[in-house]
Amino acid sequence: MRFQYCWRLRMLEVKPLRSPRRTFFATLPAGNGYYILLPPVPADTPETNPLMRTSGPPQFDSIDEDHVLNGLGKTTINHETAFYRYEEDIQKMKTQRTFEAVFDPLDQLNHDLVHTFTTAKILSLVKSSPKLDNAIQQSQQGIARCRALPNGSQTVLRSIKEINNEQAHKLSEAQQRVLSRYLLEARLAGAELNSADSRLHQSIYASLEEKKDIFRSNLIRTSEKFSSALMDPTSMDEAPKNVIDLLLKTSSTYSVGPVVTLKPPVYHSFMKYCRDRRQRWNVWRAFVGRAGFGDASTNNSLVIEDIRQLRAKEAKLFGYENYAALSMETKMARSVADVMSAVSEMTIPSKAKCQTELSSLQSYASENGLQGELKMWDMAYWRRKQREALFRINDEEVRQYFPFETVFESMLRLAKDLFQVTIKKDTSKQFPVWHEDMQFYKIFDQDGAELSGFYLDPYARIGEKDSQARCELAQNRSKAANASPLAALIFSFLPPTNGKPSMLTYDEVSSLFQKFGTALQHLLTTVPYGDVSGVNNVEWDALNVCGATFRMFLNNPSVLKSLSKHAENGQQIPDDLIQRLYQSERHLSSLDLLSEMYFGVLDLSLYTKGDFWQDITKDVWRDFMPFALEKVDAHPCGFSHVFVGHYAAAYYSFLWSEMVAADVYSAFNDAGFGKTKEAAHMGRMFRDTFLSLGGSCHAAEVFRRFRGRQVSPQALLQFYNIV
């Protein structure tokens, strides 16, 4: 199941916040008062600091740590100064304000800000260092403040309203979306509240941030408190070497042998390979009980209620029935009822399939030594065991069929066949790179016109590079800034060694396709306004559609075969192995789908209902999950995505994107992937809608233009063989 590689990992992962450090200002005590030291403005300019050169491609080869630290600080100062000057220019306008007069300068300002920050961020991912990390962290508040300036400006708001009221009928669809975006963000930022409500809004915001900090702190403290040494190291005999190395890496100098902690990668690896049921239960109990009722000093129960109440007040302040209704303003699913309708359609067949699959798993586990019924802490272990027994998938065997160069070049040919674009490696050296292993690629239309470009950094560099696969958007399309889209695809594949090519696992091939699909939505956009081009302004629950669709292409055997070439004999992956691979990927997918629906509905229920969170959890759990909810299980107390993250009343977005992508993929699958008229037509349709329109059109309308109807959940059920 590919909603994400691990739903528990998404739900409970949380990172500690470092103490804020003041870079450009300070306050020092002096006698009975304080000396306020004004910000020392860095002397950096575009001539002296390559990070600040925004009129061309990023100068990755000549930017150092000091450039980043000073450049980001100076950029925020310059941006604020330029924005206030822009406000004055708008106020002085004597003629009617036009769309171009108001938004072109904003687009230019945003281009400079985004170009500088994303360049620095990409460098911090590929040349990791404490100094770079701190520079990025220290700049985030200033960057966020700069991005929010238009939302808090009455001058800008009045101008936008004037254009909206008097000229909207003359504007293009993309221009109207720019207007609606600014109007909505300004309203939800409190720009239209009276003074009393504005003070209330600020109070709610401050209280909410305080409660979120408490929630986060409690979760971190309880997570870090737990560690368990393996009393019987042989219980992990089935684990591969990299898992044992992971457990050893978390051990302290006082530990003897591997140690289990509640860090998600460690926890999930342990639960998957530990054959000792009692040890699994002990670690599982600690994991689902984090920040729960075990310790009153770190219990998030009342914090959850405070956060829910504060968000309910915020929603009422803006005229919404509840916080979920407010959240739906920026979603493809236009209402909670739409989400619930789709979930309802998937629930009954998923539960029926899950009952059959769990019965099979229970029989397998009982025949192989499990005493009693399967419990939550048994699932990862016995699921892996049955999957290996049924399908005999060996990652190393599969890896031999997927040399990176073959996969990548075949993927580019697929994009050419479907979308009529040519992607070529750049040899001009006009786009500086940050490492000798990487390349820059240019994308050309069928008439030879250059459209955009992307950086590819494929191989792992231990200690220097972030290990997570990423698609970073380096530059937006902007007519005002005369800028074409740029992206950076960053991976950590095993590098070539001793003359042997880099070989990919199936998961790594999937990751490559997912990120490339996301990049194409950014790179092939035709929208000339940065704020709504590519993935910008795309509704949250549709953000992953293009990436997920491209990843689903791998489920067509002809596509998968085209990517393969055995490292030794050059043969394509055999049909039998393809089928076993597909079956393995769908093993117990019904349980994954039910789990995803559970968390999405739980989140929405927490923000639509007034009952105590624990009562809501029990009700929703009963509707979806095939196991009893254990008394020690307080997992909502660690549901950081919806209490301290950005997914409050939006967690269903992962499921929704997957549902939309499955429907899109079914259209491609029906048309085929060969060089046929049908395949070319489908590729053109997808390019003209999802890849071209981006955030300039509501995602529901984009889908309707592609499919000619509303999205259907049936495609997702069919994709995972549930119906």
XYZ file of C-alpha atoms in Angstrom:
723
model
C 0.000 0.000 0.000
C 1.493 3.313 -1.043
C -0.356 6.037 0.846
C 3.022 6.390 2.505
C 5.430 3.625 3.289
C 4.192 3.414 6.865
C 1.023 4.923 8.228
C 2.167 4.661 11.839
C 5.365 6.467 10.929
C 3.384 9.377 9.533
C 1.048 9.498 12.465
C 3.538 9.585 15.279
C 6.799 10.977 14.023
C 7.733 14.264 15.636
C 11.010 16.118 15.716
C 12.295 18.229 18.590
C 12.416 21.949 18.080
C 15.704 23.628 18.696
C 15.746 26.733 20.832
C 15.348 29.788 18.635
C 18.624 31.586 18.087
C 18.808 35.255 17.267
C 20.938 35.932 14.249
C 20.300 39.507 13.252
C 19.220 41.117 16.507
C 19.760 40.927 20.227
C 18.482 42.424 23.466
C 20.937 43.078 26.304
C 20.062 44.160 29.880
C 21.461 47.509 30.996
C 20.975 48.745 34.552
C 17.296 49.340 35.160
C 16.342 48.842 31.496
C 17.402 47.271 28.202
C 19.523 48.353 25.303
C 17.777 47.293 22.095
C 20.351 46.414 19.479
C 18.879 46.996 16.034
C 19.490 44.361 13.404
C 22.999 44.561 11.987
C 22.259 44.575 8.273
C 24.638 42.294 6.357
C 26.618 44.118 3.701
C 25.933 41.345 1.168
C 24.657 42.245 -2.297
C 24.015 40.157 -5.415
C 27.478 41.186 -6.590
C 29.207 39.864 -3.453
C 26.868 37.000 -2.533
C 25.936 34.446 -5.238
C 22.935 33.219 -3.218
C 21.236 36.571 -3.823
C 21.529 36.419 -7.625
C 17.983 35.638 -8.661
C 17.953 36.659 -12.319
C 19.526 33.407 -13.504
C 20.017 29.801 -12.400
C 21.169 29.177 -8.811
C 24.930 29.411 -8.375
C 25.221 26.127 -6.483
C 28.929 25.716 -7.173
C 29.993 28.996 -5.551
C 27.696 29.385 -2.502
C 29.235 28.699 0.903
C 27.802 28.593 4.440
C 28.434 32.283 5.135
C 26.679 33.220 1.907
C 23.620 31.320 3.120
C 23.561 32.803 6.613
C 24.062 36.399 5.499
C 22.163 36.080 2.221
C 18.955 34.850 3.800
C 19.044 37.584 6.415
C 19.707 40.309 3.882
C 17.054 38.937 1.531
C 14.310 39.171 4.165
C 15.348 42.729 5.003
C 15.399 43.698 1.319
C 12.050 41.998 0.750
C 10.300 43.875 3.563
C 11.771 47.182 2.393
C 10.723 46.512 -1.187
C 7.232 45.472 -0.118
C 6.626 48.686 1.815
C 7.853 50.655 -1.182
C 5.465 48.643 -3.359
C 2.596 49.531 -0.978
C 3.432 53.217 -1.346
C 3.471 52.888 -5.143
C 0.044 51.228 -5.093
C -1.367 53.980 -2.886
C -0.033 56.670 -5.239
C -1.678 55.186 -8.323
C -4.025 57.774 -9.811
C -5.503 55.570 -12.518
C -7.498 52.389 -12.084
C -5.399 49.624 -10.591
C -4.989 46.742 -13.025
C -4.170 43.104 -12.362
C -0.717 43.523 -13.877
C 0.031 46.688 -11.872
C -0.824 44.981 -8.574
C 0.358 41.405 -9.080
C 3.389 41.600 -11.352
C 5.495 43.403 -8.704
C 4.302 40.887 -6.095
C 5.253 37.997 -8.363
C 8.708 39.494 -8.843
C 9.149 39.982 -5.095
C 8.028 36.424 -4.366
C 10.315 35.057 -7.077
C 13.375 36.658 -5.477
C 12.397 35.436 -2.014
C 11.589 31.860 -3.081
C 14.635 31.590 -5.356
C 16.979 32.541 -2.518
C 15.372 30.377 0.160
C 14.915 27.242 -1.957
C 18.490 27.451 -3.210
C 19.703 27.554 0.387
C 17.349 24.766 1.432
C 18.514 22.464 -1.358
C 22.127 23.050 -0.388
C 21.331 22.188 3.226
C 19.901 18.837 2.058
C 22.843 17.851 -0.106
C 25.709 19.397 1.858
C 24.509 18.874 5.381
C 26.293 20.831 8.092
C 25.233 22.317 11.444
C 25.953 25.803 10.143
C 23.736 25.385 7.094
C 20.981 23.739 9.121
C 21.029 26.585 11.633
C 20.994 29.189 8.883
C 17.869 27.623 7.361
C 16.168 27.301 10.733
C 16.987 30.842 11.767
C 15.624 32.252 8.512
C 12.278 30.414 8.494
C 10.458 32.871 10.721
C 11.638 35.810 8.635
C 10.723 34.085 5.366
C 7.252 33.244 6.716
C 6.813 36.858 7.819
C 7.733 38.076 4.336
C 5.336 35.651 2.661
C 2.537 36.852 4.930
C 3.034 40.559 4.244
C 0.386 40.847 1.485
C -2.214 39.097 3.690
C -1.816 41.723 6.383
C -1.794 44.734 4.067
C -5.014 46.735 3.861
C -3.579 48.546 0.822
C -3.134 45.285 -1.074
C -6.487 43.962 0.107
C -8.350 47.070 -1.068
C -6.612 46.879 -4.435
C -7.466 43.203 -4.882
C -11.102 43.800 -3.939
C -11.291 46.677 -6.396
C -9.950 44.481 -9.211
C -12.224 41.611 -8.187
C -15.324 43.795 -8.137
C -14.680 45.785 -11.304
C -12.482 43.685 -13.593
C -12.919 40.004 -12.669
C -15.082 39.304 -15.741
C -12.216 40.454 -17.980
C -9.566 38.263 -16.330
C -8.329 34.836 -17.326
C -9.062 31.757 -15.232
C -5.532 31.808 -13.822
C -5.792 35.488 -12.905
C -9.102 34.900 -11.150
C -7.488 32.099 -9.132
C -4.701 34.475 -8.108
C -7.337 36.908 -6.879
C -9.345 34.291 -4.994
C -6.193 32.895 -3.406
C -5.175 36.264 -1.987
C -8.710 37.092 -0.859
C -9.087 33.779 0.982
C -5.662 33.925 2.628
C -6.204 37.509 3.724
C -9.611 36.673 5.191
C -8.298 33.632 7.086
C -5.352 35.691 8.307
C -7.850 38.019 9.987
C -7.599 40.991 7.629
C -11.370 41.567 7.664
C -11.955 41.169 11.412
C -12.900 44.153 13.543
C -10.457 45.250 16.206
C -12.056 43.199 19.015
C -12.230 40.026 16.922
C -8.712 40.649 15.687
C -7.427 40.716 19.253
C -9.378 37.524 19.964
C -7.850 35.901 16.894
C -4.366 36.839 18.025
C -5.110 35.457 21.475
C -6.380 32.168 20.018
C -3.302 31.903 17.818
C -0.923 32.504 20.725
C -2.743 29.992 22.948
C -2.789 27.430 20.168
C 0.947 27.752 19.601
C 1.515 27.322 23.339
C -0.625 24.159 23.465
C 1.074 22.745 20.382
C 4.461 23.253 22.015
C 3.250 21.379 25.106
C 1.877 18.532 22.970
C 5.130 18.278 21.048
C 7.258 18.433 24.195
C 5.247 15.713 25.947
C 5.529 13.431 22.931
C 9.253 13.952 22.617
C 9.898 13.418 26.324
C 7.946 10.161 26.498
C 9.512 8.935 23.260
C 13.047 9.610 24.438
C 12.401 8.098 27.848
C 11.904 4.577 26.517
C 14.621 2.168 25.440
C 14.779 -1.595 25.717
C 17.852 -3.754 25.368
C 17.314 -7.044 23.580
C 17.503 -9.621 26.354
C 17.690 -12.357 23.725
C 19.570 -11.098 20.632
C 18.640 -14.286 18.771
C 15.059 -13.000 18.622
C 16.246 -10.760 15.780
C 17.947 -13.530 13.782
C 15.543 -12.991 10.886
C 16.487 -9.321 10.508
C 18.837 -8.240 7.699
C 22.157 -6.654 8.573
C 20.977 -3.086 7.944
C 18.236 -3.481 10.583
C 20.703 -4.810 13.176
C 23.034 -1.930 12.325
C 20.131 0.482 12.873
C 19.462 -0.947 16.338
C 23.156 -0.875 17.216
C 23.386 2.743 16.069
C 20.784 3.766 18.664
C 22.623 2.012 21.484
C 24.383 4.088 24.132
C 27.934 3.535 25.305
C 26.482 1.766 28.348
C 24.451 -0.732 26.306
C 25.524 -4.216 25.417
C 24.139 -5.242 22.042
C 21.167 -3.854 20.086
C 18.711 -1.487 21.759
C 15.125 -0.736 20.723
C 13.883 2.849 20.943
C 10.642 4.498 19.857
C 12.206 6.325 16.930
C 9.914 5.322 14.051
C 12.540 3.647 11.804
C 13.820 1.612 14.766
C 10.376 0.757 16.093
C 8.940 -0.399 12.765
C 12.009 -2.450 11.873
C 11.930 -4.141 15.257
C 8.209 -4.976 15.067
C 8.703 -6.430 11.606
C 11.548 -8.797 12.483
C 11.391 -9.630 16.202
C 10.003 -13.139 16.701
C 9.684 -12.782 20.499
C 6.026 -11.905 21.029
C 6.480 -10.621 24.588
C 9.206 -8.202 23.509
C 7.007 -7.002 20.660
C 4.122 -6.401 23.063
C 6.349 -4.441 25.444
C 7.642 -2.111 22.716
C 4.229 -1.758 21.041
C 2.618 -0.827 24.380
C 5.202 1.921 24.905
C 4.753 3.205 21.356
C 0.961 3.520 21.339
C 0.985 4.814 24.904
C 3.303 7.751 24.275
C 2.099 10.944 25.969
C -0.891 8.950 27.196
C -2.114 8.089 30.664
C 1.057 6.446 31.950
C 2.519 9.670 33.346
C 0.369 12.648 34.352
C 3.249 15.073 33.787
C 3.427 14.208 30.069
C -0.207 13.346 29.361
C -1.548 14.979 26.186
C -5.190 14.147 26.896
C -6.257 17.576 28.134
C -3.919 19.264 25.660
C -5.861 17.589 22.854
C -9.106 19.019 24.220
C -7.583 22.489 24.514
C -6.349 22.393 20.910
C -9.731 21.207 19.642
C -11.575 23.943 21.543
C -9.225 26.663 20.334
C -9.628 25.585 16.726
C -13.392 25.450 17.153
C -13.303 29.059 18.409
C -11.154 30.060 15.449
C -13.644 28.494 13.032
C -16.613 30.258 14.667
C -14.729 33.541 14.487
C -14.536 33.213 10.707
C -18.131 32.094 10.341
C -17.690 28.331 9.986
C -19.709 25.684 11.769
C -16.556 23.845 12.844
C -12.853 23.650 12.104
C -13.283 20.872 9.526
C -15.554 23.166 7.488
C -12.846 25.839 7.578
C -10.254 23.292 6.452
C -12.367 22.331 3.434
C -11.871 25.807 1.947
C -8.522 24.625 0.555
C -9.470 21.055 -0.423
C -10.565 19.260 -3.579
C -13.253 17.484 -1.561
C -15.531 20.439 -1.032
C -17.106 19.181 2.209
C -16.765 16.659 5.006
C -19.856 14.966 3.558
C -17.983 14.362 0.270
C -15.153 12.642 2.135
C -17.520 10.547 4.222
C -19.441 9.494 1.115
C -16.262 8.219 -0.562
C -15.148 6.455 2.620
C -18.559 4.844 3.037
C -18.383 3.438 -0.493
C -15.008 1.813 0.256
C -15.657 0.564 3.777
C -17.913 -2.477 3.280
C -15.878 -4.163 0.502
C -12.632 -3.389 2.341
C -13.913 -4.957 5.566
C -15.127 -8.056 3.716
C -11.769 -8.503 1.966
C -9.881 -7.792 5.189
C -11.806 -10.464 7.080
C -10.771 -13.035 4.474
C -7.138 -11.908 4.443
C -6.847 -11.831 8.235
C -8.383 -15.297 8.469
C -5.674 -16.551 6.116
C -2.987 -14.782 8.151
C -4.350 -16.238 11.390
C -4.199 -19.760 9.950
C -0.657 -19.217 8.703
C 0.535 -17.818 12.042
C -1.154 -20.615 14.042
C 0.430 -23.268 11.836
C 3.826 -21.677 12.386
C 3.848 -21.329 16.161
C 1.534 -18.470 17.207
C -0.579 -19.372 20.212
C -3.926 -17.582 20.395
C -5.382 -14.825 18.252
C -3.428 -12.261 16.283
C -3.056 -8.956 18.086
C -1.921 -5.539 16.906
C 1.634 -6.193 18.084
C 1.760 -9.383 15.993
C 0.722 -7.896 12.676
C 3.983 -6.515 11.290
C 5.905 -9.706 12.092
C 3.434 -12.290 10.814
C 2.450 -10.196 7.821
C 6.069 -10.129 6.701
C 6.445 -13.857 7.293
C 3.367 -14.769 5.277
C 4.257 -12.356 2.510
C 7.713 -13.907 2.159
C 6.282 -17.439 2.205
C 3.557 -16.748 -0.363
C 5.387 -14.640 -2.900
C 9.109 -15.404 -2.353
C 10.163 -11.849 -3.113
C 13.815 -11.156 -2.478
C 14.821 -7.505 -2.720
C 18.308 -8.397 -3.915
C 16.908 -10.637 -6.662
C 14.562 -7.863 -7.818
C 17.335 -5.270 -7.612
C 19.381 -7.113 -10.256
C 16.795 -6.173 -12.893
C 16.807 -2.434 -12.332
C 20.085 -0.616 -13.124
C 19.533 3.031 -12.308
C 20.657 4.344 -15.698
C 18.320 1.964 -17.550
C 15.364 2.815 -15.296
C 15.961 6.551 -15.574
C 16.382 6.654 -19.349
C 13.327 4.421 -19.830
C 11.317 6.722 -17.562
C 12.295 9.710 -19.726
C 11.211 7.820 -22.850
C 7.863 7.052 -21.210
C 7.385 10.767 -20.495
C 8.262 11.552 -24.119
C 5.775 9.016 -25.474
C 2.945 10.123 -23.182
C 3.448 13.881 -23.002
C 5.322 14.735 -26.212
C 8.337 16.267 -24.484
C 12.036 15.584 -24.953
C 14.331 15.525 -21.941
C 18.048 15.938 -22.618
C 21.119 16.081 -20.433
C 22.550 19.607 -20.477
C 26.164 19.837 -21.607
C 26.458 23.624 -21.715
C 27.398 23.917 -18.025
C 25.164 26.997 -17.778
C 23.475 25.464 -14.744
C 26.073 24.991 -11.989
C 25.758 21.776 -9.946
C 26.815 20.997 -6.374
C 28.472 17.603 -6.939
C 30.253 15.764 -9.721
C 27.792 12.832 -9.567
C 24.833 14.927 -10.631
C 23.465 16.237 -13.915
C 21.140 18.948 -15.153
C 18.395 18.062 -17.629
C 16.431 20.357 -19.931
C 12.871 19.694 -21.068
C 11.846 20.660 -24.628
C 8.424 20.752 -26.253
C 7.782 18.850 -29.475
C 8.573 21.992 -31.478
C 11.980 22.299 -29.804
C 11.045 25.128 -27.419
C 12.808 24.918 -24.057
C 10.261 24.611 -21.248
C 12.097 23.992 -17.981
C 14.834 21.964 -16.326
C 15.745 19.854 -13.330
C 18.770 18.762 -11.345
C 19.326 15.053 -10.661
C 21.439 14.033 -7.671
C 20.941 10.243 -7.494
C 23.520 8.693 -5.161
C 23.987 8.457 -1.413
C 26.760 10.409 0.299
C 26.964 9.300 3.911
C 27.255 12.128 6.409
C 26.793 14.789 3.743
C 23.375 14.256 2.222
C 19.856 13.834 3.548
C 18.803 10.214 2.919
C 15.144 10.946 2.131
C 14.008 10.956 -1.505
C 12.936 14.475 -2.405
C 11.529 16.645 -5.162
C 12.461 20.231 -4.316
C 10.939 23.055 -6.350
C 13.819 25.401 -7.039
C 12.065 28.066 -9.123
C 8.490 28.809 -10.228
C 7.302 29.795 -13.661
C 6.795 33.562 -13.586
C 6.199 35.869 -16.506
C 6.923 38.938 -14.378
C 10.312 37.563 -13.323
C 11.012 36.014 -16.751
C 11.622 32.700 -14.958
C 11.082 29.125 -16.077
C 10.448 26.263 -13.644
C 13.365 24.459 -12.020
C 13.263 21.399 -9.756
C 15.777 19.207 -7.951
C 15.348 15.425 -7.700
C 17.432 14.148 -4.807
C 17.864 10.474 -3.930
C 20.223 8.254 -1.953
C 20.575 5.212 -4.203
C 23.596 2.958 -3.788
C 26.324 4.437 -6.033
C 28.147 2.442 -8.719
C 31.099 0.492 -7.300
C 33.969 -1.437 -8.875
C 32.633 -0.906 -12.365
C 29.176 -2.215 -11.452
C 26.154 0.037 -11.998
C 23.842 1.386 -9.338
C 20.957 -1.086 -8.902
C 17.522 -0.154 -7.509
C 15.031 -2.049 -5.385
C 11.381 -1.948 -6.456
C 10.672 0.534 -3.653
C 13.412 2.790 -4.996
C 12.011 2.572 -8.531
C 8.606 3.520 -7.087
C 10.147 6.454 -5.238
C 11.879 7.659 -8.418
C 8.606 7.566 -10.364
C 6.670 9.292 -7.554
C 9.094 12.206 -7.311
C 9.445 12.527 -11.082
C 5.660 12.690 -11.475
C 5.500 15.468 -8.898
C 8.316 17.301 -10.672
C 6.502 17.116 -14.021
C 3.486 18.965 -12.602
C 5.872 21.761 -11.631
C 8.003 21.646 -14.781
C 5.270 21.410 -17.446
C 2.948 24.064 -16.074
C 1.883 26.731 -18.546
C 0.576 29.137 -15.893
C 2.624 32.378 -15.874
C 1.957 33.416 -12.259
C 4.219 31.923 -9.604
C 1.576 31.793 -6.878
C -0.657 29.419 -8.878
C 1.770 27.695 -11.248
C 2.693 24.031 -10.950
C 1.922 22.606 -7.516
C 1.445 26.053 -5.982
C -2.138 26.628 -4.813
C -3.148 23.039 -5.655
C -5.706 21.856 -3.101
C -4.028 19.887 -0.318
C -5.891 16.662 -0.963
C -4.800 16.706 -4.609
C -1.146 17.590 -4.082
C 0.086 14.005 -4.457
C -2.058 13.054 -7.456
C 0.522 13.488 -10.229
C 3.270 11.742 -8.279
C 0.995 8.861 -7.276
C -0.324 8.484 -10.824
C 3.173 8.227 -12.260
C 4.102 5.693 -9.566
C 1.026 3.634 -10.458
C 2.293 3.359 -14.046
C 4.642 0.692 -12.665
C 1.616 -1.556 -12.183
C 1.390 -2.004 -15.945
C 3.634 -4.986 -16.800
C 4.736 -3.474 -20.129
C 5.977 -0.359 -18.349
C 7.821 -2.340 -15.677
C 9.428 -4.572 -18.296
C 10.639 -1.558 -20.264
C 12.597 -0.377 -17.231
C 14.373 -3.659 -16.594
C 17.684 -5.090 -17.754
C 19.381 -7.772 -15.674
C 22.832 -6.749 -14.480
C 24.476 -9.940 -15.772
C 22.472 -11.329 -18.689
C 20.609 -8.220 -19.847
C 17.213 -9.938 -19.777
C 13.996 -8.187 -18.813
C 12.214 -9.063 -15.589
C 10.198 -12.301 -16.106
C 6.398 -12.334 -16.022
C 6.284 -14.681 -13.035
C 8.401 -12.353 -10.912
C 6.285 -9.357 -11.991
C 3.085 -11.061 -10.862
C 4.603 -12.123 -7.547
C 5.854 -8.584 -7.044
C 2.402 -7.125 -7.671
C 0.753 -9.666 -5.368
C 3.288 -8.927 -2.662
C 2.619 -5.198 -2.960
C -1.112 -5.801 -2.477
C -0.756 -8.233 0.411
C -3.257 -7.186 3.104
C -3.942 -3.934 1.243
C -7.494 -4.061 2.615
C -6.137 -3.574 6.141
C -3.979 -0.680 4.965
C -6.969 0.966 3.340
C -9.119 0.515 6.451
C -6.321 1.972 8.575
C -6.036 4.985 6.304
C -9.788 5.522 6.377
C -9.768 5.181 10.163
C -7.192 7.920 10.685
C -8.808 10.233 8.142
C -12.267 9.865 9.689
C -10.880 10.112 13.228
C -9.224 13.417 12.366
C -12.398 14.837 10.800
C -14.511 13.576 13.699
C -12.247 15.249 16.236
C -12.861 18.572 14.472
C -16.600 18.189 13.830
C -17.841 16.634 17.078
C -17.800 17.929 20.638
C -17.473 14.606 22.482
C -14.369 13.728 24.487
C -11.559 12.588 22.179
C -11.375 9.122 23.731
C -15.083 8.451 23.120
C -14.730 9.586 19.498
C -11.712 7.325 19.066
C -13.593 4.274 20.352
C -16.529 4.911 18.015
C -14.422 5.437 14.902
C -12.130 2.508 15.739
C -15.148 0.231 16.019
C -16.326 1.304 12.557
C -13.077 0.490 10.754
C -10.512 -1.576 12.621
C -10.744 -5.399 12.797
C -9.050 -5.576 16.214
C -10.218 -4.649 19.687
C -8.911 -1.306 20.912
C -6.586 -2.170 23.791
C -6.934 -0.206 27.040
C -3.273 0.853 26.947
C -3.638 2.232 23.413
C -3.722 6.046 23.543
C -2.402 6.648 20.033
C -4.299 9.965 19.484
C -2.031 11.438 22.177
C 0.744 11.015 19.623
C -1.245 12.029 16.531
C 1.122 14.895 15.891
C 0.111 15.542 12.276
C -3.348 16.777 13.277
C -2.519 18.462 16.572
C 0.849 20.149 15.974
C 1.374 19.625 12.233
C -0.387 21.047 9.200
C -2.984 18.298 8.749
C -5.696 19.267 11.225
C -8.973 18.159 9.593
C -6.900 17.296 6.514
C -5.321 13.928 7.246
C -7.695 12.249 4.820
C -5.736 14.084 2.075
C -3.310 11.179 1.664
C -6.204 8.806 0.994
C -8.006 11.258 -1.293
C -4.926 11.852 -3.463
C -4.464 8.106 -3.817
C -8.122 7.700 -4.752
C -7.919 10.401 -7.435
C -4.635 8.987 -8.762
C -6.131 5.491 -9.074
C -8.991 6.914 -11.140
C -6.538 8.781 -13.373
C -4.342 5.685 -13.722
C -7.328 3.556 -14.747
C -7.843 5.881 -17.728
C -4.225 5.362 -18.813
C -4.428 1.618 -18.220
C -7.546 1.364 -20.363
C -5.851 3.326 -23.151
C -2.599 1.362 -22.909
C 0.995 2.566 -22.735
C 2.198 1.744 -26.241
C 2.709 4.151 -29.115
C -0.979 4.129 -30.001
C -3.447 6.874 -30.813
C -5.353 6.158 -27.576
C -2.250 6.389 -25.379
C -1.129 9.620 -27.077
C -4.599 11.133 -26.573
C -4.649 10.220 -22.879
C -1.148 11.636 -22.364
C -2.140 14.880 -24.094
C -5.259 15.140 -21.925
C -3.263 14.627 -18.739
C -0.654 17.169 -19.793
C -3.299 19.760 -20.729
C -5.044 19.381 -17.373
C -3.074 18.134 -14.379
C 0.409 18.992 -15.658
C -0.471 22.306 -17.274
C -3.130 23.932 -15.090
C -1.593 23.235 -11.669
C -3.095 25.530 -9.057
C -4.725 27.889 -11.561
C -7.906 25.798 -11.552
C -9.731 24.017 -8.732
C -8.574 20.391 -8.546
C -12.122 19.047 -8.833
C -12.540 20.951 -12.104
C -9.128 19.772 -13.346
C -10.218 16.175 -12.771
C -13.584 16.769 -14.449
C -11.850 18.136 -17.552
C -9.634 15.048 -17.663
C -12.228 12.365 -16.902
C -15.470 14.121 -17.805
C -17.053 13.257 -14.446
C -16.497 13.340 -10.687
C -13.898 11.110 -9.061
C -14.980 7.568 -8.133
C -13.617 5.474 -5.224
C -14.147 2.288 -7.251
C -10.866 2.686 -9.122
C -8.887 2.547 -5.875
C -10.710 -0.613 -4.759
C -9.971 -2.199 -8.117
C -6.347 -1.080 -8.073
C -5.755 -2.935 -4.807
C -7.833 -5.972 -5.847
C -10.412 -5.338 -3.122
C -13.233 -5.633 -5.647
